[in-house]
XYZ file of C-alpha atoms in Angstrom:
728
model
C 0.000 0.000 0.000
C 1.307 3.453 -0.931
C 2.232 5.821 1.872
C -0.804 7.554 3.361
C -0.399 10.541 5.663
C -3.413 11.653 7.687
C -3.451 15.256 8.871
C -5.950 16.506 11.454
C -6.038 19.114 14.178
C -5.822 16.426 16.898
C -3.935 13.156 16.989
C -5.692 9.916 17.998
C -3.400 10.005 21.064
C -3.423 12.986 23.439
C -0.902 14.092 26.052
C -1.319 15.801 29.399
C 1.081 16.654 32.195
C 0.240 15.816 35.791
C 2.697 16.445 38.642
C 5.479 16.850 36.089
C 4.740 13.480 34.466
C 3.620 13.067 30.821
C 0.502 10.911 30.460
C -0.710 9.532 27.114
C -4.374 8.633 26.571
C -6.691 7.946 23.578
C -8.481 10.900 22.017
C -12.253 10.683 21.727
C -14.017 10.411 18.355
C -14.769 8.078 15.484
C -12.026 9.338 13.192
C -9.291 7.322 14.910
C -11.394 4.156 14.591
C -12.058 4.665 10.900
C -8.438 5.338 10.052
C -6.844 2.812 12.399
C -6.022 0.403 9.558
C -3.921 3.094 7.899
C -2.124 4.144 11.080
C -1.328 0.501 11.870
C 0.508 0.314 8.543
C 4.198 1.202 9.142
C 4.276 3.038 5.791
C 1.601 5.487 6.951
C 1.610 8.303 9.464
C -0.785 10.591 11.341
C 0.119 14.234 11.904
C -1.644 16.447 14.458
C -1.524 18.436 17.663
C -1.074 16.232 20.782
C -3.423 18.383 22.901
C -0.908 20.140 25.151
C 0.570 23.657 24.811
C 4.265 23.663 23.976
C 4.809 26.323 26.670
C 4.262 23.579 29.246
C 6.974 21.368 27.751
C 10.743 21.305 28.029
C 12.934 20.370 25.079
C 13.309 16.912 26.620
C 9.505 16.640 26.966
C 9.002 17.360 23.284
C 11.620 14.835 22.285
C 10.071 12.187 24.536
C 6.562 12.880 23.184
C 7.789 12.653 19.585
C 9.601 9.368 20.244
C 6.654 7.849 22.123
C 4.111 8.878 19.453
C 6.354 7.644 16.612
C 5.928 4.101 17.959
C 2.225 4.496 17.080
C 2.979 6.092 13.691
C 1.903 9.496 15.044
C 3.857 12.735 14.630
C 3.155 15.879 16.672
C 2.729 19.489 15.567
C 3.465 21.574 18.676
C 1.419 24.751 19.237
C 2.018 27.329 21.964
C -0.723 28.932 24.071
C -0.978 32.018 21.837
C -1.383 29.854 18.711
C -4.016 27.701 20.415
C -5.911 30.802 21.495
C -5.780 32.569 18.108
C -5.807 29.678 15.617
C -8.012 27.180 17.446
C -10.186 29.076 19.950
C -10.167 32.217 17.817
C -10.547 31.850 14.055
C -11.467 28.149 13.957
C -14.059 28.085 16.732
C -15.311 31.665 16.992
C -15.517 32.404 13.258
C -15.607 29.214 11.173
C -17.521 26.912 13.550
C -20.562 29.184 14.046
C -20.590 30.147 10.355
C -20.657 26.518 9.263
C -23.447 25.750 11.738
C -25.613 28.760 10.798
C -25.083 30.402 14.174
C -24.501 34.148 14.600
C -20.863 35.240 14.663
C -20.107 37.876 17.286
C -18.642 41.172 16.180
C -14.906 41.316 16.913
C -12.432 44.153 16.490
C -10.695 44.186 13.112
C -7.216 43.850 14.650
C -8.403 40.793 16.616
C -9.775 39.144 13.468
C -6.585 39.984 11.604
C -4.471 38.396 14.345
C -6.677 35.262 14.368
C -6.467 34.929 10.579
C -2.669 35.252 10.582
C -2.477 32.580 13.300
C -4.805 30.315 11.298
C -2.667 30.696 8.195
C 0.554 30.100 10.136
C -0.822 27.013 11.884
C -1.889 25.521 8.530
C 1.617 26.129 7.259
C 3.098 24.433 10.358
C 1.041 21.302 9.747
C 2.188 21.170 6.114
C 5.841 21.569 7.125
C 5.373 18.384 9.152
C 3.902 16.665 6.092
C 6.831 17.727 3.913
C 9.291 16.248 6.396
C 7.616 12.825 6.119
C 6.133 12.529 2.631
C 7.716 10.189 0.118
C 7.386 10.651 -3.634
C 3.764 10.164 -4.768
C 2.473 9.959 -1.196
C -1.232 10.327 -0.529
C -2.134 12.953 2.062
C -5.625 13.079 3.608
C -6.310 16.409 5.389
C -9.253 16.742 7.773
C -11.696 19.437 8.817
C -12.283 23.157 9.095
C -9.132 23.930 11.097
C -6.963 23.049 8.072
C -8.789 24.489 5.076
C -5.705 26.291 3.732
C -3.461 23.238 4.025
C -4.270 21.544 0.659
C -3.272 24.592 -1.396
C -0.090 25.145 0.673
C 0.906 21.514 0.135
C 0.168 21.596 -3.614
C 2.343 24.684 -4.020
C 5.258 22.767 -2.454
C 4.814 19.276 -3.924
C 3.038 18.588 -7.221
C 3.657 14.825 -6.968
C 1.472 14.332 -3.877
C -2.130 13.146 -4.164
C -4.181 15.336 -1.764
C -7.578 14.624 -0.208
C -9.624 16.917 2.053
C -12.660 15.982 4.164
C -14.905 18.395 6.064
C -16.586 16.866 9.128
C -18.920 19.834 9.769
C -21.806 21.003 7.585
C -20.926 23.301 4.704
C -23.301 26.303 4.670
C -25.143 27.850 1.761
C -23.240 30.351 -0.377
C -25.087 33.317 1.134
C -23.849 32.359 4.616
C -20.315 31.387 3.611
C -19.828 34.583 1.590
C -20.042 36.608 4.831
C -16.522 35.445 5.613
C -14.002 38.076 4.580
C -11.559 35.292 3.642
C -14.081 33.231 1.626
C -12.051 33.068 -1.594
C -8.803 32.219 0.206
C -10.531 29.415 2.102
C -12.139 27.969 -1.037
C -8.870 28.163 -2.960
C -7.197 26.481 0.011
C -9.595 23.530 -0.136
C -9.310 23.336 -3.934
C -5.623 22.574 -3.613
C -6.878 19.017 -3.036
C -7.539 16.433 -5.745
C -10.572 15.099 -3.865
C -12.869 17.078 -1.546
C -15.344 15.124 0.587
C -18.441 16.027 2.612
C -20.973 13.998 4.594
C -24.078 14.671 2.489
C -25.131 15.704 -1.047
C -26.539 18.968 0.371
C -23.124 19.980 1.700
C -21.607 19.139 -1.703
C -24.251 21.287 -3.412
C -23.565 24.222 -1.063
C -19.822 23.983 -1.692
C -20.252 23.877 -5.466
C -22.670 26.798 -5.240
C -20.030 29.034 -3.643
C -17.488 27.835 -6.223
C -19.856 28.955 -8.983
C -20.342 32.383 -7.398
C -16.536 32.715 -7.344
C -16.372 31.863 -11.089
C -14.466 28.616 -10.605
C -14.798 26.450 -13.698
C -16.917 23.295 -13.517
C -16.201 20.418 -15.888
C -18.847 17.949 -14.706
C -21.468 17.502 -11.988
C -18.773 16.873 -9.373
C -15.543 18.164 -10.905
C -13.903 21.590 -10.913
C -10.888 22.940 -12.761
C -8.496 25.312 -11.010
C -4.843 26.221 -11.493
C -4.215 23.496 -14.087
C -5.592 20.640 -12.019
C -8.998 19.024 -11.658
C -10.771 18.596 -8.312
C -13.374 15.921 -7.654
C -16.076 16.825 -5.075
C -18.310 14.102 -3.605
C -20.275 13.006 -0.564
C -18.899 10.272 1.688
C -21.313 9.783 4.616
C -19.167 8.750 7.566
C -20.233 5.564 9.331
C -19.329 4.052 12.681
C -17.538 0.904 13.799
C -20.793 -1.040 13.629
C -19.369 -4.296 14.951
C -17.894 -2.543 17.984
C -21.302 -1.185 19.060
C -23.481 -4.118 18.011
C -21.292 -6.599 19.909
C -20.679 -4.345 22.934
C -23.200 -6.333 24.974
C -20.568 -9.082 25.250
C -18.193 -6.806 27.155
C -18.075 -7.458 30.951
C -17.702 -3.714 31.600
C -20.777 -2.941 29.469
C -22.772 -5.673 31.231
C -21.759 -4.230 34.584
C -22.812 -0.691 33.540
C -26.059 -2.034 32.074
C -26.999 -3.724 35.356
C -26.302 -0.482 37.197
C -28.478 1.613 34.858
C -31.321 -0.907 34.960
C -31.299 -0.713 38.725
C -31.015 3.081 38.638
C -33.943 3.532 36.216
C -36.046 0.661 37.480
C -39.583 0.702 35.952
C -38.900 4.016 34.180
C -39.011 4.639 30.451
C -35.646 6.123 29.522
C -35.059 8.986 27.076
C -31.354 9.531 26.447
C -29.195 12.074 24.684
C -25.401 12.050 24.375
C -23.723 15.234 23.158
C -20.934 17.687 23.660
C -21.964 20.811 25.574
C -22.069 22.950 22.435
C -24.427 25.731 21.208
C -25.041 23.775 17.979
C -26.504 20.766 19.793
C -29.918 22.196 20.662
C -29.740 21.204 24.340
C -31.919 24.090 25.546
C -34.565 23.274 22.932
C -34.656 19.621 24.002
C -34.985 20.508 27.669
C -37.810 22.933 26.855
C -39.599 20.195 24.921
C -39.212 17.660 27.733
C -40.432 20.191 30.286
C -43.502 20.947 28.146
C -44.155 17.202 27.759
C -44.266 16.778 31.539
C -46.531 19.808 31.864
C -49.043 18.476 29.339
C -48.832 14.822 30.275
C -49.177 14.388 34.062
C -49.615 10.654 33.406
C -45.936 10.432 32.412
C -44.622 11.951 35.628
C -42.883 9.344 37.718
C -42.789 6.981 34.715
C -40.124 8.545 32.494
C -36.612 9.937 32.913
C -34.512 12.065 30.577
C -30.832 11.125 30.885
C -28.869 13.972 29.328
C -25.125 13.442 28.878
C -23.449 16.738 27.950
C -19.656 16.487 27.948
C -17.843 19.812 28.577
C -16.355 21.308 25.416
C -14.208 24.381 24.639
C -14.548 25.571 28.203
C -12.339 28.614 27.536
C -14.891 30.129 25.117
C -17.493 32.469 26.647
C -20.436 31.161 24.590
C -19.796 27.653 25.890
C -19.521 28.862 29.480
C -22.852 30.683 29.139
C -24.495 27.598 27.653
C -23.300 25.435 30.544
C -24.923 27.853 33.028
C -28.207 27.947 31.062
C -28.420 24.142 30.821
C -27.728 23.675 34.540
C -30.341 26.278 35.460
C -33.000 24.740 33.204
C -32.303 21.225 34.506
C -32.646 22.456 38.099
C -35.899 24.276 37.318
C -37.531 21.222 35.698
C -36.342 18.901 38.469
C -37.503 21.320 41.159
C -40.934 21.711 39.555
C -41.769 18.051 38.976
C -39.598 15.830 41.177
C -41.009 13.663 43.954
C -39.233 11.969 46.865
C -38.580 8.863 44.745
C -38.363 10.329 41.206
C -36.168 12.910 39.445
C -37.283 13.887 35.902
C -33.792 14.644 34.518
C -30.578 12.782 35.193
C -27.971 15.319 34.050
C -24.462 13.930 33.499
C -22.067 16.799 32.829
C -18.872 14.755 32.361
C -17.494 12.897 29.375
C -18.498 9.226 29.433
C -16.376 6.279 28.241
C -17.553 3.871 25.554
C -18.855 1.281 28.043
C -21.097 3.789 29.815
C -22.490 5.259 26.587
C -23.343 1.903 25.006
C -24.945 0.689 28.246
C -27.086 3.840 28.294
C -28.095 3.293 24.667
C -29.055 -0.305 25.414
C -31.240 0.615 28.388
C -32.871 3.568 26.573
C -36.333 3.437 25.042
C -35.820 6.669 23.110
C -32.721 8.466 21.831
C -33.468 12.192 21.610
C -30.840 13.513 19.167
C -31.915 16.943 17.920
C -28.950 19.245 17.187
C -29.628 22.627 15.603
C -26.996 21.760 13.004
C -24.586 18.842 12.784
C -22.240 17.592 10.105
C -23.175 13.962 10.692
C -23.895 13.101 14.370
C -22.430 9.690 15.063
C -24.263 9.351 18.402
C -27.501 8.709 16.488
C -25.810 5.893 14.578
C -24.192 4.499 17.723
C -27.594 4.286 19.420
C -29.055 2.313 16.499
C -26.072 -0.059 16.360
C -26.165 -0.669 20.127
C -29.809 -1.751 20.279
C -30.731 -5.438 20.523
C -34.333 -4.790 21.490
C -36.785 -2.203 20.232
C -36.078 1.490 20.579
C -36.873 4.667 18.691
C -34.619 7.434 17.437
C -35.766 11.057 17.316
C -33.377 12.831 14.965
C -33.000 16.397 13.784
C -33.538 17.005 10.068
C -30.483 19.279 10.184
C -28.103 16.457 11.184
C -26.242 14.788 8.337
C -27.306 11.364 9.647
C -30.944 12.172 8.774
C -30.120 11.566 5.098
C -29.452 7.896 5.879
C -31.665 7.222 8.919
C -35.045 7.927 7.363
C -36.777 5.503 9.743
C -36.058 7.818 12.656
C -38.717 10.316 13.730
C -37.336 13.319 11.861
C -37.905 16.709 13.517
C -37.201 20.393 13.051
C -35.147 21.182 16.204
C -36.361 24.787 16.325
C -40.062 23.881 16.495
C -40.992 23.193 20.088
C -44.363 21.630 19.262
C -42.725 19.264 16.798
C -40.252 18.077 19.434
C -43.021 17.455 21.972
C -45.115 15.584 19.408
C -42.096 13.444 18.504
C -41.615 12.477 22.164
C -45.276 11.531 22.437
C -45.136 9.548 19.184
C -42.022 7.723 20.398
C -43.769 6.771 23.627
C -46.848 5.405 21.857
C -45.317 3.581 18.887
C -46.181 -0.112 18.548
C -43.483 -2.720 19.184
C -43.878 -4.044 15.642
C -43.223 -0.628 14.109
C -40.310 -0.022 16.494
C -38.644 -3.291 15.495
C -39.243 -2.700 11.769
C -37.786 0.808 11.840
C -34.788 -0.292 13.907
C -34.083 -3.290 11.663
C -34.008 -1.135 8.517
C -31.685 1.442 10.108
C -29.356 -1.253 11.402
C -29.131 -2.784 7.937
C -28.219 0.632 6.528
C -25.469 1.220 9.108
C -24.017 -2.291 8.925
C -23.312 -1.816 5.212
C -21.832 1.675 5.530
C -19.268 1.434 8.318
C -16.519 3.881 9.187
C -13.991 1.404 7.793
C -15.893 1.328 4.490
C -16.051 5.130 4.536
C -12.274 5.455 4.848
C -11.623 2.783 2.216
C -14.019 4.400 -0.261
C -12.451 7.841 0.188
C -8.887 6.603 -0.264
C -9.845 4.467 -3.284
C -11.561 7.467 -4.872
C -8.511 9.615 -4.154
C -6.418 7.154 -6.142
C -8.644 7.396 -9.240
C -7.218 9.746 -11.884
C -9.256 12.670 -13.219
C -9.106 13.524 -16.906
C -8.121 17.151 -17.452
C -10.715 18.565 -19.873
C -10.278 20.485 -23.088
C -10.892 24.213 -22.938
C -14.303 23.840 -24.626
C -15.635 22.220 -21.447
C -14.653 25.114 -19.231
C -17.880 27.073 -18.936
C -18.011 30.646 -17.627
C -20.803 31.948 -15.405
C -23.147 34.390 -17.134
C -22.362 37.549 -15.198
C -20.497 40.857 -15.450
C -19.288 41.669 -18.978
C -20.753 38.444 -20.374
C -24.204 39.442 -19.115
C -23.786 42.962 -20.475
C -22.933 41.492 -23.885
C -26.039 39.299 -23.857
C -28.282 42.252 -22.954
C -26.739 44.412 -25.687
C -27.359 41.690 -28.291
C -30.943 41.286 -27.012
C -31.664 45.008 -27.311
C -30.186 45.240 -30.831
C -32.163 42.228 -32.164
C -35.657 42.669 -33.635
C -36.639 39.008 -33.099
C -35.841 36.617 -30.246
C -36.247 32.866 -29.728
C -36.384 31.757 -26.085
C -36.064 28.011 -25.365
C -36.786 27.360 -21.689
C -36.678 24.106 -19.736
C -39.001 23.909 -16.700
C -37.912 21.701 -13.739
C -34.502 22.725 -12.439
C -34.399 25.787 -14.733
C -37.507 27.911 -14.171
C -38.384 26.296 -10.833
C -36.207 24.448 -8.278
C -36.639 20.727 -7.792
C -39.001 19.482 -5.111
C -38.805 16.169 -3.255
C -42.192 15.251 -4.744
C -42.339 16.112 -8.457
C -46.099 16.765 -8.135
C -45.435 19.804 -5.934
C -43.574 21.980 -8.448
C -46.355 24.264 -9.705
C -45.233 27.618 -11.143
C -45.599 30.636 -8.869
C -47.796 33.591 -9.758
C -44.698 35.734 -10.271
C -43.254 33.208 -12.753
C -46.519 33.105 -14.706
C -46.602 36.916 -14.815
C -42.995 36.997 -16.036
C -43.656 34.474 -18.827
C -46.810 36.349 -19.857
C -44.869 39.607 -20.066
C -42.158 37.978 -22.207
C -44.618 36.158 -24.477
C -46.788 39.235 -25.114
C -43.808 41.129 -26.552
C -44.229 40.673 -30.367
C -40.445 40.383 -30.749
C -40.350 37.195 -28.675
C -41.156 33.582 -29.585
C -41.210 31.691 -26.300
C -41.013 27.889 -26.088
C -41.234 25.939 -22.825
C -39.604 22.568 -23.539
C -40.076 20.135 -20.680
C -40.043 16.498 -19.722
C -43.429 17.122 -18.116
C -46.606 15.608 -19.541
C -48.827 17.601 -21.877
C -51.534 17.681 -19.204
C -49.151 19.332 -16.700
C -48.028 21.990 -19.167
C -51.587 22.631 -20.367
C -52.787 23.055 -16.775
C -50.040 25.545 -15.929
C -49.439 27.468 -19.168
C -52.393 26.671 -21.438
C -53.782 30.208 -21.288
C -50.454 31.890 -22.154
C -49.443 32.732 -25.754
C -46.428 30.425 -25.706
C -45.447 27.186 -27.440
C -45.493 24.150 -25.159
C -43.347 21.068 -25.849
C -44.001 18.079 -23.577
C -42.202 14.830 -22.740
C -38.868 16.004 -24.163
C -40.367 16.552 -27.618
C -42.933 13.755 -27.973
C -45.825 16.195 -28.360
C -46.257 19.962 -28.728
C -48.810 22.756 -28.974
C -47.950 25.924 -30.882
C -48.673 29.355 -29.436
C -52.188 30.469 -30.320
C -53.379 26.915 -31.114
C -55.643 24.656 -29.064
C -54.627 21.250 -30.418
C -51.616 19.217 -29.321
C -49.615 17.488 -32.084
C -48.065 14.073 -31.438
C -44.671 13.426 -33.037
C -44.227 9.776 -32.008
C -47.163 7.376 -31.491
C -47.832 6.046 -27.998
C -46.672 2.458 -27.394
C -47.965 0.865 -24.192
C -46.620 -2.677 -24.727
C -43.172 -2.017 -23.270
C -44.689 0.050 -20.441
C -46.746 -2.918 -19.264
C -43.521 -4.943 -19.013
C -41.377 -2.318 -17.286
C -43.872 -0.646 -14.968
C -44.014 -3.564 -12.452
C -40.202 -3.509 -12.195
C -40.101 0.216 -11.379
C -42.956 -0.138 -8.896
C -41.147 -3.021 -7.175
C -38.032 -0.941 -6.538
C -40.075 2.118 -5.567
C -41.610 -0.031 -2.812
C -38.144 -1.186 -1.673
C -36.695 2.355 -1.586
C -38.748 4.595 0.771
C -39.256 7.976 -0.894
C -39.129 6.694 -4.491
C -42.065 7.326 -6.841
C -43.060 6.094 -10.311
C -44.567 8.496 -12.835
C -46.419 7.146 -15.882
C -46.487 9.554 -18.832
C -48.011 8.853 -22.269
C -44.607 8.361 -23.913
C -42.347 7.446 -20.986
C -41.903 5.958 -17.524
C -40.017 7.799 -14.788
C -38.516 6.483 -11.535
C -38.111 9.488 -9.181
C -35.671 9.056 -6.282
C -35.111 12.569 -4.926
C -36.570 11.510 -1.561
C -34.476 8.325 -1.286
C -31.339 8.037 0.901
C -28.122 8.309 -1.180
C -27.122 4.732 -0.370
C -30.441 3.221 -1.494
C -30.724 5.567 -4.477
C -27.371 4.460 -5.831
C -28.031 0.805 -5.036
C -31.439 0.546 -6.710
C -30.568 2.786 -9.673
C -27.789 0.318 -10.538
C -30.117 -2.673 -10.052
C -32.836 -1.111 -12.240
C -30.370 -0.416 -15.040
C -29.093 -3.990 -14.945
C -32.566 -5.546 -14.679
C -34.080 -3.537 -17.529
C -31.177 -3.843 -19.957
C -32.575 -6.826 -21.997
C -36.047 -5.262 -22.387
C -34.599 -1.872 -23.299
C -32.523 -3.499 -26.005
C -35.431 -5.571 -27.338
C -37.771 -2.581 -27.717
C -35.000 -0.135 -28.739
C -35.600 2.140 -25.763
C -33.209 4.465 -23.940
C -32.834 4.989 -20.209
C -31.888 8.566 -19.325
C -30.193 9.488 -16.045
C -31.677 12.869 -15.132
C -31.488 14.905 -11.929
C -32.541 12.260 -9.354
C -34.678 10.480 -11.997
C -34.383 7.518 -14.335
C -36.547 7.998 -17.429
C -37.316 5.354 -20.059
C -38.402 6.606 -23.490
C -38.213 6.193 -27.243
C -34.759 7.457 -28.374
C -36.323 9.109 -31.452
C -37.967 11.591 -29.086
C -35.566 14.497 -28.527
C -35.738 18.147 -27.582
C -33.119 18.825 -30.249
C -35.245 17.269 -33.026
C -38.480 19.037 -32.106
C -36.982 22.569 -32.247
C -35.379 22.162 -35.689
C -38.363 23.830 -37.383
C -37.937 26.974 -35.298
C -34.183 27.070 -35.876
C -34.703 27.235 -39.666
C -36.223 30.690 -39.211
C -32.775 32.221 -38.611
C -33.508 34.237 -35.480
C -30.884 36.949 -34.876
C -31.022 36.181 -31.121
C -31.479 32.728 -29.570
C -31.357 31.982 -25.836
C -31.642 28.385 -24.542
C -31.718 27.506 -20.841
C -31.681 23.987 -19.366
C -30.285 21.927 -16.522
C -30.551 18.291 -17.614
C -29.010 15.820 -20.037
C -32.031 16.176 -22.351
C -31.251 19.898 -22.708
C -27.841 19.003 -24.116
C -29.702 17.913 -27.278
C -30.887 21.518 -27.613
C -27.459 23.029 -26.958
C -25.882 20.699 -29.526
C -28.089 21.865 -32.466
C -28.062 25.617 -31.809
C -26.442 27.748 -34.525
C -23.200 29.667 -33.816
C -23.744 32.871 -31.891
C -26.628 31.497 -29.816
C -26.651 31.924 -26.063
C -26.793 28.461 -24.474
C -26.866 28.436 -20.677
C -26.521 25.406 -18.415
C -28.419 25.815 -15.133
C -26.532 24.276 -12.215
C -23.585 21.919 -12.234
C -22.439 19.305 -14.697
C -20.549 18.731 -17.928
C -22.242 20.590 -20.767
C -22.143 21.731 -24.389
C -23.558 25.087 -23.305
C -21.356 28.154 -23.587
C -22.358 29.662 -20.251
C -23.715 28.717 -16.851
C -26.102 30.028 -14.186
C -26.150 28.627 -10.664
C -29.864 28.113 -10.039
C -33.453 28.811 -11.137
C -33.302 31.950 -9.001
C -30.483 33.263 -11.229
C -32.501 32.320 -14.335
C -35.471 34.368 -13.133
C -33.184 37.353 -12.489
C -31.875 37.099 -16.071
C -35.355 36.802 -17.617
C -36.524 39.840 -15.659
C -33.703 41.849 -17.244
C -35.072 40.840 -20.664
C -38.415 42.484 -19.907
């Protein structure tokens, strides 16, 4: 195996000094578990801070620490108190952490922010100096998390032979939020020094690519960018847990001992448990408020339920964390004082970090896990609860935790809606045993196939896959600035315009249920204004059925083209014209197959259109979506070949249709009219057929990410609407 160097803010081994003696102990967290196979390899190393300020260490101490850690393939980066305060507590945790978790960032003096940023930049450079001292030729370096976002670019500038990966363990915010950072471009360029950039969920990937588009960074495919003569692959890698460790924990004597103790402690009580760090992002106040309201409304539960809240101290030197600790303690005391009896306390508050044996014993005794952070990159505690259970239990999980993408059988809640939290607790208490077991079984199957070991292996394997550097024709500029001014000038000079507009993903954003994507009143008014201008011929070309388009746009003077060109209705006409006849024979054969896999993948839906069949999977977990999309392709291949059909991979859809039906074919009649100005907008693979047949000088615009034949790009339907408004 080639040399792999892991770089993270903390090492898997930490150091402290007590009575002048150096003590080594394991760091908490799932990262060390997932990467243990690489650290155990003598050809691989782990670089990070050992958790102790260098001011506390003598030269001999540092040498001893380095020698001791080297035996475990770990190599320290020493930071002094000032660096820890400015780099870690300052810029990393007072600026980046709240930004990434959609929390307000306090106003700090400009000289303070400047000092923090310089410390952040210097610390990133220090970590890379350690990498350079260890890296062999063609080494693979995997850099982790928000503290080291500049490190990939620094490393690439020093060593072009090294394969660089970067993984962010927090959420990545929307472009509007991220752009508030004064250093946004430097941070993005820092990350893009990597060859592979990983996030927990597709939403975080989308947010990252959105900010890249606003910064005019070239996209060469759905998940690839081109910067400084190298390509960067961006993808989601949902981090798992060591499933076997948690599922088999019941065999441990220490776990059995803790389990007996908790059963005795919570005798005859139904147990609600939460395990978190004491952090403003975790929604601890909101959960306590919900539990207090539950007890107020449900007197029958008093004396029969207990909320065990584990909140391990975190970043105790930061004021916001100190204030949170005081608020939580006060709220716990108030609820306990209000409802407790001589033999019952409503909340068992544990404000110390708990070892593995205690946590898994708590999970096993719990009836409900109440995991509702305000924002969380993944939240492994939710997964650990599911893996630990051998009997029925229910998980309440925040929709804003990355784990919610995979654990769809949890009770998913909005952590900011108090009523929703209370209702979830009541639902959890009343759920039937059969439903509890079924939900738990499905979640356990999901987690057992996506472990932390598999996560690490998949990332490293992907890092090793080469990326083809594209030709210049694939580098597509965003329609903005001078490019936009040029388009508007051409529009104003031209006496006749042809507008070719896709619908889903171009004029309106995608919805989880395709049936809920009706046009807004403002969109209808905009299209009416454009279509009533005698200079404009407006065509809406969609994969939607004729009935959908007729319902939405039938009273507008525009041409409607349905099912990617299978049928159309010209502006001013009442009758729809069919280009290809309807053939239902193949549909009768394929429909049962699509319905079968829609039933197996919760959230999937089948749409039957006159000329096509569509399998929608926008609401399906990424793991199941990928799994069943592959199975459907393989299963349908013989029938597709027999009936000469094509299967199109759209945006979270698989569509089966006659290959003679094409958006490019249906618009040929309009293109023969030699319009002086043509604008085509589309987001999907079917729109590439339009872009490919447009005459030179046309404005073709790809909406969103992805490889394209279009000349330009816009980020979203919102940007499309802004452009169309300028044309009125």
